[in-house]
Coordinates of C-alpha atoms in Angstrom, one line a residue:
X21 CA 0.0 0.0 0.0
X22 CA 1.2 3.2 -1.1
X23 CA 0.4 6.9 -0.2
X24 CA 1.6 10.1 -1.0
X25 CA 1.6 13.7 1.2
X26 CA 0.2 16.0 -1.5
X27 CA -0.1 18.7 1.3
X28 CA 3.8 17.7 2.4
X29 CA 4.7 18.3 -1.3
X30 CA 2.9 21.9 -1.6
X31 CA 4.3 22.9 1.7
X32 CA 7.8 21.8 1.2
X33 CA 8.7 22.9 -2.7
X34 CA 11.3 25.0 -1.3
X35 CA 12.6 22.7 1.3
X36 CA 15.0 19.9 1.4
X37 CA 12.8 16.8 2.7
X38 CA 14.1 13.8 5.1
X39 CA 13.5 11.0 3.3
X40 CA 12.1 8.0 5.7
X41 CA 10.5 4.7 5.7
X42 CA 8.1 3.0 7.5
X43 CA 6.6 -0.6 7.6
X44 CA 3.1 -0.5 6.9
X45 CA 1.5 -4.7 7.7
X46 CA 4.6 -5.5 6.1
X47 CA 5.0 -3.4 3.1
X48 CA 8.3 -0.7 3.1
X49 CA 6.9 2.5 2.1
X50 CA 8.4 6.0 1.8
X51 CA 6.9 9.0 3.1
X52 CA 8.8 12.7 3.7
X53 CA 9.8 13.7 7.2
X54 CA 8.4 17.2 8.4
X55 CA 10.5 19.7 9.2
X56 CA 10.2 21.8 12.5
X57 CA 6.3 23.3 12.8
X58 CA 7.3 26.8 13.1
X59 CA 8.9 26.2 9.4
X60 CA 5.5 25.1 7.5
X61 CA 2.7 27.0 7.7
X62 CA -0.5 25.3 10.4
X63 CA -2.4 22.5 7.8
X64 CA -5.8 23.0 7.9
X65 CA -8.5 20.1 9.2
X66 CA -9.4 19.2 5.4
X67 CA -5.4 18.7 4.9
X68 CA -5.1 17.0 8.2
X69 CA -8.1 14.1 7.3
X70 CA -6.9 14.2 3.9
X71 CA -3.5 13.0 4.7
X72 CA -4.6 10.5 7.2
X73 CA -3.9 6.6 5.2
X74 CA -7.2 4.9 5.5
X75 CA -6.9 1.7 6.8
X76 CA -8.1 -1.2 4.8
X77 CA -11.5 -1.2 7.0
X78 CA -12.5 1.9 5.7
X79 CA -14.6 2.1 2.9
X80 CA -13.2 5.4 1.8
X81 CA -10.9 5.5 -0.7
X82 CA -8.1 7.8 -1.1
X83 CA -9.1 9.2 -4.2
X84 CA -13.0 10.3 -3.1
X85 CA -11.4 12.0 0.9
X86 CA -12.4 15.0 0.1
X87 CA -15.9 14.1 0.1
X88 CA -16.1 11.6 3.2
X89 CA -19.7 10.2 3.6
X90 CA -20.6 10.6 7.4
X91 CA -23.1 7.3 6.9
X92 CA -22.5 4.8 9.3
X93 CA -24.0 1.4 9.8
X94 CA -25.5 -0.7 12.8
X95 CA -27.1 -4.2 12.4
X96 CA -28.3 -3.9 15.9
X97 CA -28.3 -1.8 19.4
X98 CA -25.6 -4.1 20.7
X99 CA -23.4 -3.7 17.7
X100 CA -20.7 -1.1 17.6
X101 CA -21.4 1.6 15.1
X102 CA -18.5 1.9 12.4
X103 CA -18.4 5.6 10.3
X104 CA -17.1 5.8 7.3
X105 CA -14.0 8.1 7.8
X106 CA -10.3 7.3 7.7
X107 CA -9.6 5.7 10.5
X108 CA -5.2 5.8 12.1
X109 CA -3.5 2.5 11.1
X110 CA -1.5 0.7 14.1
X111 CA 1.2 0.5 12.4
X112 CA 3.8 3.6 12.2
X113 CA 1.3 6.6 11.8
X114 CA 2.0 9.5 9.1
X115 CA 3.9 12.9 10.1
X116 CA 1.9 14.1 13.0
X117 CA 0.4 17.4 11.4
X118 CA -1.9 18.4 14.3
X119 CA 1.7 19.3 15.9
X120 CA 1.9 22.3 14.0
X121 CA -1.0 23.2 15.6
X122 CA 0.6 23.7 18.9
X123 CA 2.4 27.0 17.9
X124 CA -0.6 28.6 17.0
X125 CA -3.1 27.7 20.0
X126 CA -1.6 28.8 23.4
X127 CA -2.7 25.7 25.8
X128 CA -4.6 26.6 29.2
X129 CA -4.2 25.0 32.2
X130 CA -7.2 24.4 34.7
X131 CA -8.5 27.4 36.8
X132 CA -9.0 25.8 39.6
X133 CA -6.7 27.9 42.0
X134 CA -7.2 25.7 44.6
X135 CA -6.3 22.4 43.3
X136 CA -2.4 23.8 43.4
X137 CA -2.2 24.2 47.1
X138 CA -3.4 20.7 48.3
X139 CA -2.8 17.1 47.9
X140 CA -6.2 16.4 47.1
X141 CA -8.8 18.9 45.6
X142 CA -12.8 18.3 46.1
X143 CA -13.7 20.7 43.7
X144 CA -15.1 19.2 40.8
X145 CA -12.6 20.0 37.8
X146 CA -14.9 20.3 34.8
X147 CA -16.8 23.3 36.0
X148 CA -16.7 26.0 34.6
X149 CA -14.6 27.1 32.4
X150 CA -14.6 30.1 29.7
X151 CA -14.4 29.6 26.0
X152 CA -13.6 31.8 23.2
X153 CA -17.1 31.5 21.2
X154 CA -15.9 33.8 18.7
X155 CA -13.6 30.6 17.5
X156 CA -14.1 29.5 13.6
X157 CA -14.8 26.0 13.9
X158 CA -11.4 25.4 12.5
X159 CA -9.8 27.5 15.6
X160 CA -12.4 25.4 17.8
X161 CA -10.7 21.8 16.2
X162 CA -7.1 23.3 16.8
X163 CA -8.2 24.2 20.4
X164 CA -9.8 20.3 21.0
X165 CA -6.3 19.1 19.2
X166 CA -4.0 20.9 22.0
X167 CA -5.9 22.6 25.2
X168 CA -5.2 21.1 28.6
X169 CA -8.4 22.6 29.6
X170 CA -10.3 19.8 27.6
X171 CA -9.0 16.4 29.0
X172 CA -11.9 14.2 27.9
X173 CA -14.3 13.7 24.8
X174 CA -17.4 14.6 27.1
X175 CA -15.7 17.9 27.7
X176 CA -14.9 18.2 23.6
X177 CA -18.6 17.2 22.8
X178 CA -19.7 20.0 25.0
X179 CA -16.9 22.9 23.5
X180 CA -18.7 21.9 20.3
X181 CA -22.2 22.5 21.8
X182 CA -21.7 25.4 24.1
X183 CA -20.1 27.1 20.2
X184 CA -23.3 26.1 18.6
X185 CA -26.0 27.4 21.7
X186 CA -24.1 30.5 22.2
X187 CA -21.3 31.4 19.8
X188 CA -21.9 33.8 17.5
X189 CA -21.9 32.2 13.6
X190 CA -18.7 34.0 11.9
X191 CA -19.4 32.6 8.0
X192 CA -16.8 29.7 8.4
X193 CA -18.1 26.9 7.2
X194 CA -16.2 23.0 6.9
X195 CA -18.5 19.6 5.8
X196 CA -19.6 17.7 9.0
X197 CA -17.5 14.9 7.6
X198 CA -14.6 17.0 8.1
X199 CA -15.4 17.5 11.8
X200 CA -16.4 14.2 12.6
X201 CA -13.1 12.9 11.1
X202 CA -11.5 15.5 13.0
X203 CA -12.7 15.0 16.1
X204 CA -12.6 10.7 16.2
X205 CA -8.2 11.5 15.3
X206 CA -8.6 13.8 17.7
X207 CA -9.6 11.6 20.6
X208 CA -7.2 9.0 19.0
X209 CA -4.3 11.3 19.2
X210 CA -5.0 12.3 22.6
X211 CA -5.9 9.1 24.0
X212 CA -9.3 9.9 25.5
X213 CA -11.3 6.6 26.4
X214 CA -14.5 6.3 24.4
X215 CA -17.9 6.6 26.2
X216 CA -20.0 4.2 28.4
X217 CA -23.0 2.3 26.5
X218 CA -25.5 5.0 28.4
X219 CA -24.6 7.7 25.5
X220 CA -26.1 6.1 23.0
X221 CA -29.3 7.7 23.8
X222 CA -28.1 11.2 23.2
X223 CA -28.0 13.0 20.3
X224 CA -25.1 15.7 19.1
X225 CA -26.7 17.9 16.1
X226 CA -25.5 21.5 15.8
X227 CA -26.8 24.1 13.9
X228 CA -23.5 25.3 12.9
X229 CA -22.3 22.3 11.4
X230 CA -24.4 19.3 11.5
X231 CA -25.2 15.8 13.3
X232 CA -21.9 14.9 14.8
X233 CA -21.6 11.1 15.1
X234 CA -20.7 10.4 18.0
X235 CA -21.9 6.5 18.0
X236 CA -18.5 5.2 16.6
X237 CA -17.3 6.8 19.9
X238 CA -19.3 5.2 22.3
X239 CA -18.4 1.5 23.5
X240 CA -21.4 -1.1 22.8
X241 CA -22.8 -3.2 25.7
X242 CA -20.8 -6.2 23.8
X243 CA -17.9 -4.1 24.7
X244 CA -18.6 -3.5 28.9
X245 CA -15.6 -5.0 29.6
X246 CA -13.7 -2.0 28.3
X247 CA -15.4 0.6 29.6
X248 CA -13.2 2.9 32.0
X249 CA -16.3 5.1 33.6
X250 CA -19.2 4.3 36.0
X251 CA -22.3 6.4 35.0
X252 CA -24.2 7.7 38.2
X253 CA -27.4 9.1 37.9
X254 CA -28.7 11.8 41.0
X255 CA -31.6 8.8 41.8
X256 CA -31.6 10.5 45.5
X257 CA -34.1 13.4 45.4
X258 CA -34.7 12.2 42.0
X259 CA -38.3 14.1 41.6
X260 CA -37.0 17.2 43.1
X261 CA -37.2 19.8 40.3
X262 CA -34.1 21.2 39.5
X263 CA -32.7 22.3 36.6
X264 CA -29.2 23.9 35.1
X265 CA -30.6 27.3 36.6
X266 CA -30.2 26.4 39.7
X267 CA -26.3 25.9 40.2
X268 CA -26.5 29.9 40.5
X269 CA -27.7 28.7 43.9
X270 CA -25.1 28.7 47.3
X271 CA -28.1 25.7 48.9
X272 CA -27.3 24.0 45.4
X273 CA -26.7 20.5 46.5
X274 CA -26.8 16.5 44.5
X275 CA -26.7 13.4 45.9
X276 CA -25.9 9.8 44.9
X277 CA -25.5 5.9 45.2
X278 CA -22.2 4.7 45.0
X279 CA -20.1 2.5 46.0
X280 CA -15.9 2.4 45.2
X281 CA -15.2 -0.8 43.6
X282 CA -12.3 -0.6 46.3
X283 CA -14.4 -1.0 48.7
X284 CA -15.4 -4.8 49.1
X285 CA -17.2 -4.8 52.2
X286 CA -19.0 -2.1 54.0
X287 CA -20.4 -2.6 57.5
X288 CA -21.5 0.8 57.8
X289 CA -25.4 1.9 58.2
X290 CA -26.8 3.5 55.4
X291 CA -25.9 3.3 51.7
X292 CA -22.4 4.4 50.2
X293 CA -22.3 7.5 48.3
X294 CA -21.5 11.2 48.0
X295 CA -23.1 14.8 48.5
X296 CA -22.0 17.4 46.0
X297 CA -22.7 21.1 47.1
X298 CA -22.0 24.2 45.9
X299 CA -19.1 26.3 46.5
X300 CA -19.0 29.4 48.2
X301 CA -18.3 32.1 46.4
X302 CA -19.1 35.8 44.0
X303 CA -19.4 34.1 40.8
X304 CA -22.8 33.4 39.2
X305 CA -21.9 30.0 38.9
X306 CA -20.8 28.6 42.1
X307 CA -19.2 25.2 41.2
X308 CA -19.6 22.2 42.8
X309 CA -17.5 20.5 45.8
X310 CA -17.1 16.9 47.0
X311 CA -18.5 16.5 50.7
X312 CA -15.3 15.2 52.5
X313 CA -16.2 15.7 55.5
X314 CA -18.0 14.1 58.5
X315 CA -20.7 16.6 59.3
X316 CA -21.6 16.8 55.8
X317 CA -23.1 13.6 56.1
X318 CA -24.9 14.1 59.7
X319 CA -28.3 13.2 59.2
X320 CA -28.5 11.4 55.7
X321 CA -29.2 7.7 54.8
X322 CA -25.6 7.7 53.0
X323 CA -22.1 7.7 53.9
X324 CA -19.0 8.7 52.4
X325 CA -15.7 6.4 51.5
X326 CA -12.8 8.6 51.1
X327 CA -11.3 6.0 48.2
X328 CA -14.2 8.5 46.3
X329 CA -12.3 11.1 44.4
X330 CA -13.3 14.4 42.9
X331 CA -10.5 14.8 40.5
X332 CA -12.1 11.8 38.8
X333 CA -16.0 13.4 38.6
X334 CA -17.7 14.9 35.1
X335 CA -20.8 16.3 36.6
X336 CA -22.8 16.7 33.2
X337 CA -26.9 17.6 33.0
X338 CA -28.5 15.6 30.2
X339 CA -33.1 16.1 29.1
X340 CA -35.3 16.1 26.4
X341 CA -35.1 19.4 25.6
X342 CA -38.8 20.1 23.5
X343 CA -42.4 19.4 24.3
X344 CA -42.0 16.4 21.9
X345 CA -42.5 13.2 23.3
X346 CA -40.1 11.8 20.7
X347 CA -37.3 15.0 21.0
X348 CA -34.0 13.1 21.5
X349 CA -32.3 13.3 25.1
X350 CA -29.1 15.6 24.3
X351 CA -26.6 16.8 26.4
X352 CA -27.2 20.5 27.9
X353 CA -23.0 21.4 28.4
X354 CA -22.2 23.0 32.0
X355 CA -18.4 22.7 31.4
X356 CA -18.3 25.9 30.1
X357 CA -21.0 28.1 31.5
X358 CA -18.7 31.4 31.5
X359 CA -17.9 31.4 28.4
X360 CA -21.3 33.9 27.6
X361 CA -23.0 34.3 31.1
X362 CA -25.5 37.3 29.5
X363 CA -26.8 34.2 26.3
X364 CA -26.7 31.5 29.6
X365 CA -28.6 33.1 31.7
X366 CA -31.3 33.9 29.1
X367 CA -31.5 30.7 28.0
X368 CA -31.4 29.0 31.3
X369 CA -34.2 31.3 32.2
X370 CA -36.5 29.9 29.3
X371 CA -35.6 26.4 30.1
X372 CA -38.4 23.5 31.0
X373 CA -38.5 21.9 34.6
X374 CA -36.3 18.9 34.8
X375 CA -35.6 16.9 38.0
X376 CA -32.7 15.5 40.4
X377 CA -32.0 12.4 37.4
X378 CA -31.3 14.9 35.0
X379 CA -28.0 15.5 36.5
X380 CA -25.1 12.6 36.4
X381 CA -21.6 12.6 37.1
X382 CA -19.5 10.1 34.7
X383 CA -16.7 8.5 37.2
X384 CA -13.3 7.4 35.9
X385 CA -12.3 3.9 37.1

């Protein structure tokens, strides 16, 4: 099997190129060594996909990449979705483009001032962040490719959403094909465990771009043995209404069922479990804190194992968001809540009543 860097061979006419081989399931095959990123000029996502070798799953072939079907197949729920995009080889991958990407988006760390001080931090790291929502979605792919402020493909899947509900639409436009390739190297690249069988329910369509397909992403139930997150559901207070609006609140407070797999045998009274409660503090959005402590607990039917770790929470709110009985459960994102507090607040205002099971928190084993 033989391919060929066309974007390598525009980039480099006036360059002298490394010439280097790889084996590819066998075959020797020659491909041109990049030179240092700040040298070429940053490839854009077509160029990226485009010079991605599809492996011989894939039923795209090189010739028709520029126009990458986003179809995919499923001959039945417990089946694992397959898209038809180029997917990375395991053997020795191409020249890794999306470096060049690094010197042009400036990687944040998280905000959470606290978490430096301490050995162990209880505030819950995926709330909230700011985004830049006047982002193309080409400067939105770069920041997914490099940011240390997104460290999961929940947290990518809801950059892309909090763009589409509240960014304003700047007239760049790219084929959802492109961004679904995109973001499935993406996660490949940056290692990010696919999600629990419990996403499958929820759909990911933006009005910017299109239906991102996100079911090639998402582990089947055949596939349970690979999963690396428990998915908790608030089922405590479950009926209470609450919705998104109320994290404003400093009496904001979730509870749940759980148990560390850890833990083998508990003799304590009660159920295992956690409390999450709002942080104390100026901003509108208060954040969310693991209860630690004894007192927290006083008075409840659960109790809390300290094996039960914050740094490993993604507190996410998920609803059928329409008076349709047959509107789609989607994801509502929280991660990023500052990034337009003005276009939140508005829209959390005008939101329907949901209840305690709305809210989850996905748990990394």
């Amino acid at each position: 099997m033989k391919w060929t860097f066309n974007l390598l061979q525009r980039s480099c006419k006036s360059l002298q190129p490394v010439s280097t081989t790889a084996q590819i399931s066998g075959t020797t095959t020659s491909s041109t060594a990049l030179p240092a990123p700040s040298i070429l000029s940053k490839p854009t996502w077509t160029e990226i996909i485009n010079a991605v070798p599809a492996s011989p799953a894939s039923s795209v072939s090189m010739s028709s990449r520029s126009s990458i079907s986003s179809t995919y197949s499923s001959s039945d729920d417990d089946d694992e979705s397959v898209l038809s995009v180029p997917t990375i080889p395991n053997s020795p991958p191409p020249p890794d483009l999306i470096l060049n990407l690094a010197s042009s988006v400036q990687a944040s760390s998280i905000t959470a001032s606290s978490c430096a001080t301490v050995d162990r931090c209880d505030i819950i790291p995926n709330l909230y962040h700011e985004l830049d929502l006047n982002m193309t979605i080409h400067g939105l792919l770069d920041f997914l490719a490099v940011s240390e402020k997104v460290t999961s493909l929940l947290m990518a899947l809801e950059v892309l959403l909090t763009w589409d509900h509240f960014g304003k639409f700047n007239g760049s436009s790219i084929h959802c094909s492109i961004v679904n390739a995109a973001l499935k190297y993406i996660v490949q690249k940056r290692s990010w465990p696919y999600l629990p069988p419990d996403f499958k329910r929820c759909s990911f369509d933006l009005l910017k771009v299109g239906h991102i397909e996100v079911s090639s992403m998402i582990l089947s139930s055949k596939q349970d043995h690979r999963k690396s997150h428990f998915v908790l559901t608030c089922e405590i207070d479950e009926h209470k209404l609450l919705n998104p609006s109320d994290l404003q609140s400093e009496d904001f407070q979730l509870k749940f069922h759980f148990c560390p797999p850890s833990v083998k045998f508990c003799p304590l009274e009660g159920s295992c479990g956690f409390i999450l409660k709002s942080v104390k503090s100026e901003a509108i959005f208060k954040g969310l804190r693991l209860c630690t402590e004894e007192e927290d607990y006083r008075g409840e039917n659960i109790h809390f194992h300290d094996e039960i770790r914050a740094e490993k929470m993604h507190v996410y709110f998920n609803g059928k968001f329409g008076w349709s009985a047959d509107s789609p459960w989607q994801i509502f994102p929280l991660s990023w809540l500052n990034s337009n507090q003005d276009a939140v607040l508005h829209y959390l205002k005008n939101m329907g009543g949901f209840y305690g099971r709305n809210f989850g928190v996905l748990y990394e084993i």
